[in-house]
Amino acid sequence: MSLRERKKEKKINEIMNSAMGLISKKGYHATTMDDIASELLMTKGSLYYYFKDKEDLVFYCTKQLLGESIQQAEEIERLDVNSHEKLHKAIVVHMEYLLTERSGFEIGSKPRSFFSGEKLDHVVKLRHDYASCMDRMIEEGMASGEFEQGDVKVKRNLLLGAMNYSISWYSLSGPLDITETAHKSAEHLMKMFVK
Amino acid sequence: MSLRERKKEKKINEIMNSAMGLISKKGYHATTMDDIASELLMTKGSLYYYFKDKEDLVFYCTKQLLGESIQQAEEIERLDVNSHEKLHKAIVVHMEYLLTERSGFEIGSKPRSFFSGEKLDHVVKLRHDYASCMDRMIEEGMASGEFEQGDVKVKRNLLLGAMNYSISWYSLSGPLDITETAHKSAEHLMKMFVK
Amino acid sequence: MSLRERKKEKKINEIMNSAMGLISKKGYHATTMDDIASELLMTKGSLYYYFKDKEDLVFYCTKQLLGESIQQAEEIERLDVNSHEKLHKAIVVHMEYLLTERSGFEIGSKPRSFFSGEKLDHVVKLRHDYASCMDRMIEEGMASGEFEQGDVKVKRNLLLGAMNYSISWYSLSGPLDITETAHKSAEHLMKMFVK
Amino acid sequence: MSLRERKKEKKINEIMNSAMGLISKKGYHATTMDDIASELLMTKGSLYYYFKDKEDLVFYCTKQLLGESIQQAEEIERLDVNSHEKLHKAIVVHMEYLLTERSGFEIGSKPRSFFSGEKLDHVVKLRHDYASCMDRMIEEGMASGEFEQGDVKVKRNLLLGAMNYSISWYSLSGPLDITETAHKSAEHLMKMFVK
DNA sequence: GATGAATGAGTCTTCATTCAT
DNA sequence: GATGAATGAAGACTCATTCAT
């Protein structure tokens, strides 16, 4: 990859990070293209060189966020450890990723408000993929006898809600750092699953 | 209260219900004063007879929502049952209320994006009151030995996140009705607390 | 019709006239909603109370323009006079209307650049209706032996082009008034048809 | 002329052709510098090496278009044939040129919307020159008794309108090819002039 | 009390133009 | 000469808010 291309890629990532940060802090509609641009000391117009429109920008953010989450989760799924360790690790990684990137899942959880057409389909599919991966880990644990039986979808949704909400309450100035928070949360949440 | 006043109060409640329903479905910024008005077959202008501005309307919605939640929670707190039953009931009631009213806590969870000045202070205080009530129930259970020891705030936040997210995933057309969903969720979530 | 409704209708007509005048003078893209509004001493925002968007405004202008033209032409078609007189009158009326309203046919002649979907279909249909009416008059004259035989469509298009272009060259400050211009032009153009 | 200069000239012509084609198809404002560049597989920036700005580019296009038309018309004017043949030929050549190049006269007919200053003057002058040449042919025919007397300017404008509109209605997929269309039109239009 | 109408600030988006490399 | 990147002014459109009737 040429220098130019690397520079461009870097810029794209900067924009996406800025966008994700602001959106997770202020929400999609309250975040203007100007906000995103000025945080990066660019002008609004420049954003449109890299992304077709706001929906496009947010779509790529969401795609990256969910994509990386899925990848991480699937790697964990393939580990040669028991279900308990898998799910625990998945929770820790999810929360660490979320709190480190400070990137909200507002978009991910109401995709219909932000996307349409193919983009909507894509996001819905990614969310489904992530949920499925979680579900498989939970089902595996139930099948092996490690986890208690129960409605997998309800459990998974409670788990996702609990994890994702952390971005609203976690504070860097609080007593716990991100790793501690993630681990504590994971321990608490795992109790929903074990016998 | 005169007939006139009662009529006015009724209207105010209709407006608030309409507003809460729409905001929880579409989000604060995507819900326009027009949307709210036309759902009630009124004109936008009329809303301003009842509420000073959008912030005002949303403030009273939030206040009512949180206020009722607090009241419910405090009633439960005063019941003469053990901590387990209290917290379980609080979860059930919270979720039933949330899913029945279909009113989101988007506002409640990022008050700084929607309110300022005294209104912000008020909402923050209400959120704090609700959280405190939850915390007291949890602490009571820990003190009595029913619940496991642990970081109360983290546990409470995980609990709130899990409950509030339900509005995003619960579907009337799914296999479970609201009461069943609330009870199943409560059972799963209680496992975070018991020994 | 109530006073309010009549006022509204009047406003709508004022807006349409302003829009048609400006567009025929400066072209569609060069005419901004601001231009139209400020000519009427309104703000841009008000226009959007009456018309959904620019396409909508221009659509109704075009519809009215073509609609009235069609009506006029069809009335002439039904007159109990020979084909020569009919076509002559149709030309005069068309040009007088065009030059009086100072409303261009730029839109009418490239509808695909301005409209889409149903609106496009509608405009295309109206254009077709108008052309058909012209064609019928020409064919009638050919059938009756008054007019020379020939390719009806080519003749009609030459005629339309000649007439519509008048808006670009006719000048109020020139030696001829609108009526004189229309009549002179009609006499010249009729020579294309007669034997 | 050096190789380099010839290359540059060739590029300039390519750009002008691309620009004229697009503008006549989509209109001036709807044609972006990007459209023009990408049709030639160049980047927008490069255009600015060859033309100072969009007005400049369009000015040279217009100048060339009108210039060639004038040259053709003047050549025809100098032919040693009667007025009828001259005007007939002028019409045929004008239409063939127009339909072959598919280059509109939108610009030519509303120069005030596109040009200013010296450029405007120049375009106005060229338009005037072309009109004058037409007028001379018509006057010559009237003087020689071939053509009927009449308002030369009105006739010339009707003629120009009829010819120029052809770009809007002529279709390559129709039954007539360009030459046939031009000849048919010329025959019809000549009837406006002959006794 | 209600409503039609108007307003203006704010947001997204486009595009001609510039410039460093 | 060419290009990728950046810019800023302009334009379409939205929407909370106001106000006369």
PDB file of C-alpha atoms in Angstrom, chain D residues 78-174:
ATOM      1  CA  ARG D  78     -21.379  33.653 -50.322  1.00  0.00           C
ATOM      2  CA  LEU D  79     -22.557  30.810 -52.537  1.00  0.00           C
ATOM      3  CA  ASP D  80     -23.680  31.784 -55.993  1.00  0.00           C
ATOM      4  CA  VAL D  81     -27.220  30.415 -55.701  1.00  0.00           C
ATOM      5  CA  ASN D  82     -30.596  31.991 -55.142  1.00  0.00           C
ATOM      6  CA  SER D  83     -31.876  32.985 -51.727  1.00  0.00           C
ATOM      7  CA  HIS D  84     -34.138  30.031 -51.429  1.00  0.00           C
ATOM      8  CA  GLU D  85     -31.334  27.589 -51.851  1.00  0.00           C
ATOM      9  CA  LYS D  86     -29.125  29.561 -49.505  1.00  0.00           C
ATOM     10  CA  LEU D  87     -31.600  29.673 -46.655  1.00  0.00           C
ATOM     11  CA  HIS D  88     -32.593  26.076 -47.218  1.00  0.00           C
ATOM     12  CA  LYS D  89     -29.005  24.985 -47.033  1.00  0.00           C
ATOM     13  CA  ALA D  90     -28.395  27.132 -43.976  1.00  0.00           C
ATOM     14  CA  ILE D  91     -31.252  25.423 -42.191  1.00  0.00           C
ATOM     15  CA  VAL D  92     -30.066  21.962 -43.131  1.00  0.00           C
ATOM     16  CA  VAL D  93     -26.511  22.653 -42.074  1.00  0.00           C
ATOM     17  CA  HIS D  94     -27.579  24.251 -38.799  1.00  0.00           C
ATOM     18  CA  MET D  95     -29.753  21.331 -37.854  1.00  0.00           C
ATOM     19  CA  GLU D  96     -27.291  18.681 -38.926  1.00  0.00           C
ATOM     20  CA  TYR D  97     -24.588  20.371 -36.923  1.00  0.00           C
ATOM     21  CA  LEU D  98     -26.837  20.708 -33.901  1.00  0.00           C
ATOM     22  CA  LEU D  99     -28.088  17.147 -33.969  1.00  0.00           C
ATOM     23  CA  THR D 100     -24.719  15.635 -34.756  1.00  0.00           C
ATOM     24  CA  GLU D 101     -22.846  17.435 -32.029  1.00  0.00           C
ATOM     25  CA  ARG D 102     -25.839  17.091 -29.732  1.00  0.00           C
ATOM     26  CA  SER D 103     -24.737  20.398 -28.349  1.00  0.00           C
ATOM     27  CA  GLY D 104     -27.417  22.605 -27.038  1.00  0.00           C
ATOM     28  CA  PHE D 105     -27.950  26.240 -27.420  1.00  0.00           C
ATOM     29  CA  GLU D 106     -29.237  26.637 -23.904  1.00  0.00           C
ATOM     30  CA  ILE D 107     -26.197  28.738 -23.219  1.00  0.00           C
ATOM     31  CA  GLY D 108     -26.468  30.609 -26.447  1.00  0.00           C
ATOM     32  CA  SER D 109     -30.028  31.609 -25.776  1.00  0.00           C
ATOM     33  CA  LYS D 110     -29.712  32.885 -22.210  1.00  0.00           C
ATOM     34  CA  PRO D 111     -26.169  34.192 -22.172  1.00  0.00           C
ATOM     35  CA  ARG D 112     -26.897  36.587 -19.348  1.00  0.00           C
ATOM     36  CA  SER D 113     -27.366  33.666 -16.965  1.00  0.00           C
ATOM     37  CA  PHE D 114     -23.965  32.224 -17.652  1.00  0.00           C
ATOM     38  CA  PHE D 115     -21.597  34.979 -18.656  1.00  0.00           C
ATOM     39  CA  SER D 116     -20.640  38.390 -17.497  1.00  0.00           C
ATOM     40  CA  GLY D 117     -18.321  41.153 -18.546  1.00  0.00           C
ATOM     41  CA  GLU D 118     -16.357  40.762 -21.732  1.00  0.00           C
ATOM     42  CA  LYS D 119     -17.388  37.181 -22.201  1.00  0.00           C
ATOM     43  CA  LEU D 120     -21.012  38.151 -22.168  1.00  0.00           C
ATOM     44  CA  ASP D 121     -20.350  40.893 -24.686  1.00  0.00           C
ATOM     45  CA  HIS D 122     -18.518  38.471 -26.910  1.00  0.00           C
ATOM     46  CA  VAL D 123     -21.275  35.880 -26.852  1.00  0.00           C
ATOM     47  CA  VAL D 124     -23.917  38.492 -27.456  1.00  0.00           C
ATOM     48  CA  LYS D 125     -21.932  39.724 -30.405  1.00  0.00           C
ATOM     49  CA  LEU D 126     -21.588  36.250 -31.869  1.00  0.00           C
ATOM     50  CA  ARG D 127     -25.273  35.593 -31.480  1.00  0.00           C
ATOM     51  CA  HIS D 128     -25.910  38.871 -33.161  1.00  0.00           C
ATOM     52  CA  ASP D 129     -23.530  38.031 -35.981  1.00  0.00           C
ATOM     53  CA  TYR D 130     -25.242  34.750 -36.598  1.00  0.00           C
ATOM     54  CA  ALA D 131     -28.667  36.343 -36.517  1.00  0.00           C
ATOM     55  CA  SER D 132     -27.465  39.066 -38.864  1.00  0.00           C
ATOM     56  CA  CYS D 133     -26.231  36.552 -41.367  1.00  0.00           C
ATOM     57  CA  MET D 134     -29.598  34.840 -41.309  1.00  0.00           C
ATOM     58  CA  ASP D 135     -31.301  38.184 -41.600  1.00  0.00           C
ATOM     59  CA  ARG D 136     -29.229  39.119 -44.608  1.00  0.00           C
ATOM     60  CA  MET D 137     -30.210  35.947 -46.394  1.00  0.00           C
ATOM     61  CA  ILE D 138     -33.846  36.590 -45.644  1.00  0.00           C
ATOM     62  CA  GLU D 139     -33.629  40.227 -46.694  1.00  0.00           C
ATOM     63  CA  GLU D 140     -31.852  39.267 -49.841  1.00  0.00           C
ATOM     64  CA  GLY D 141     -34.696  36.937 -50.715  1.00  0.00           C
ATOM     65  CA  MET D 142     -37.238  39.610 -50.009  1.00  0.00           C
ATOM     66  CA  ALA D 143     -35.328  42.116 -52.129  1.00  0.00           C
ATOM     67  CA  SER D 144     -35.036  39.736 -55.021  1.00  0.00           C
ATOM     68  CA  GLY D 145     -38.736  38.950 -54.846  1.00  0.00           C
ATOM     69  CA  GLU D 146     -38.214  35.313 -54.023  1.00  0.00           C
ATOM     70  CA  PHE D 147     -39.479  35.682 -50.458  1.00  0.00           C
ATOM     71  CA  GLU D 148     -42.552  37.323 -49.228  1.00  0.00           C
ATOM     72  CA  GLN D 149     -42.174  40.630 -47.392  1.00  0.00           C
ATOM     73  CA  GLY D 150     -42.496  40.542 -43.616  1.00  0.00           C
ATOM     74  CA  ASP D 151     -40.913  41.293 -40.279  1.00  0.00           C
ATOM     75  CA  VAL D 152     -37.444  39.831 -40.710  1.00  0.00           C
ATOM     76  CA  LYS D 153     -36.622  39.617 -37.030  1.00  0.00           C
ATOM     77  CA  VAL D 154     -39.792  37.831 -36.068  1.00  0.00           C
ATOM     78  CA  LYS D 155     -39.339  35.369 -38.898  1.00  0.00           C
ATOM     79  CA  ARG D 156     -35.717  34.766 -38.028  1.00  0.00           C
ATOM     80  CA  ASN D 157     -36.543  34.165 -34.387  1.00  0.00           C
ATOM     81  CA  LEU D 158     -39.323  31.756 -35.216  1.00  0.00           C
ATOM     82  CA  LEU D 159     -36.892  29.943 -37.463  1.00  0.00           C
ATOM     83  CA  LEU D 160     -34.176  29.748 -34.815  1.00  0.00           C
ATOM     84  CA  GLY D 161     -36.627  28.516 -32.221  1.00  0.00           C
ATOM     85  CA  ALA D 162     -37.963  25.818 -34.487  1.00  0.00           C
ATOM     86  CA  MET D 163     -34.475  24.631 -35.392  1.00  0.00           C
ATOM     87  CA  ASN D 164     -32.952  24.711 -31.926  1.00  0.00           C
ATOM     88  CA  TYR D 165     -35.821  22.921 -30.278  1.00  0.00           C
ATOM     89  CA  SER D 166     -35.049  19.927 -32.448  1.00  0.00           C
ATOM     90  CA  ILE D 167     -32.381  18.862 -30.006  1.00  0.00           C
ATOM     91  CA  SER D 168     -35.157  18.235 -27.511  1.00  0.00           C
ATOM     92  CA  TRP D 169     -37.328  16.101 -29.691  1.00  0.00           C
ATOM     93  CA  TYR D 170     -35.030  14.429 -32.191  1.00  0.00           C
ATOM     94  CA  SER D 171     -34.416  10.851 -31.261  1.00  0.00           C
ATOM     95  CA  LEU D 172     -31.763   8.640 -32.786  1.00  0.00           C
ATOM     96  CA  SER D 173     -34.105   5.722 -32.370  1.00  0.00           C
ATOM     97  CA  GLY D 174     -36.900   7.420 -34.289  1.00  0.00           C
TER      98      GLY D 174
END
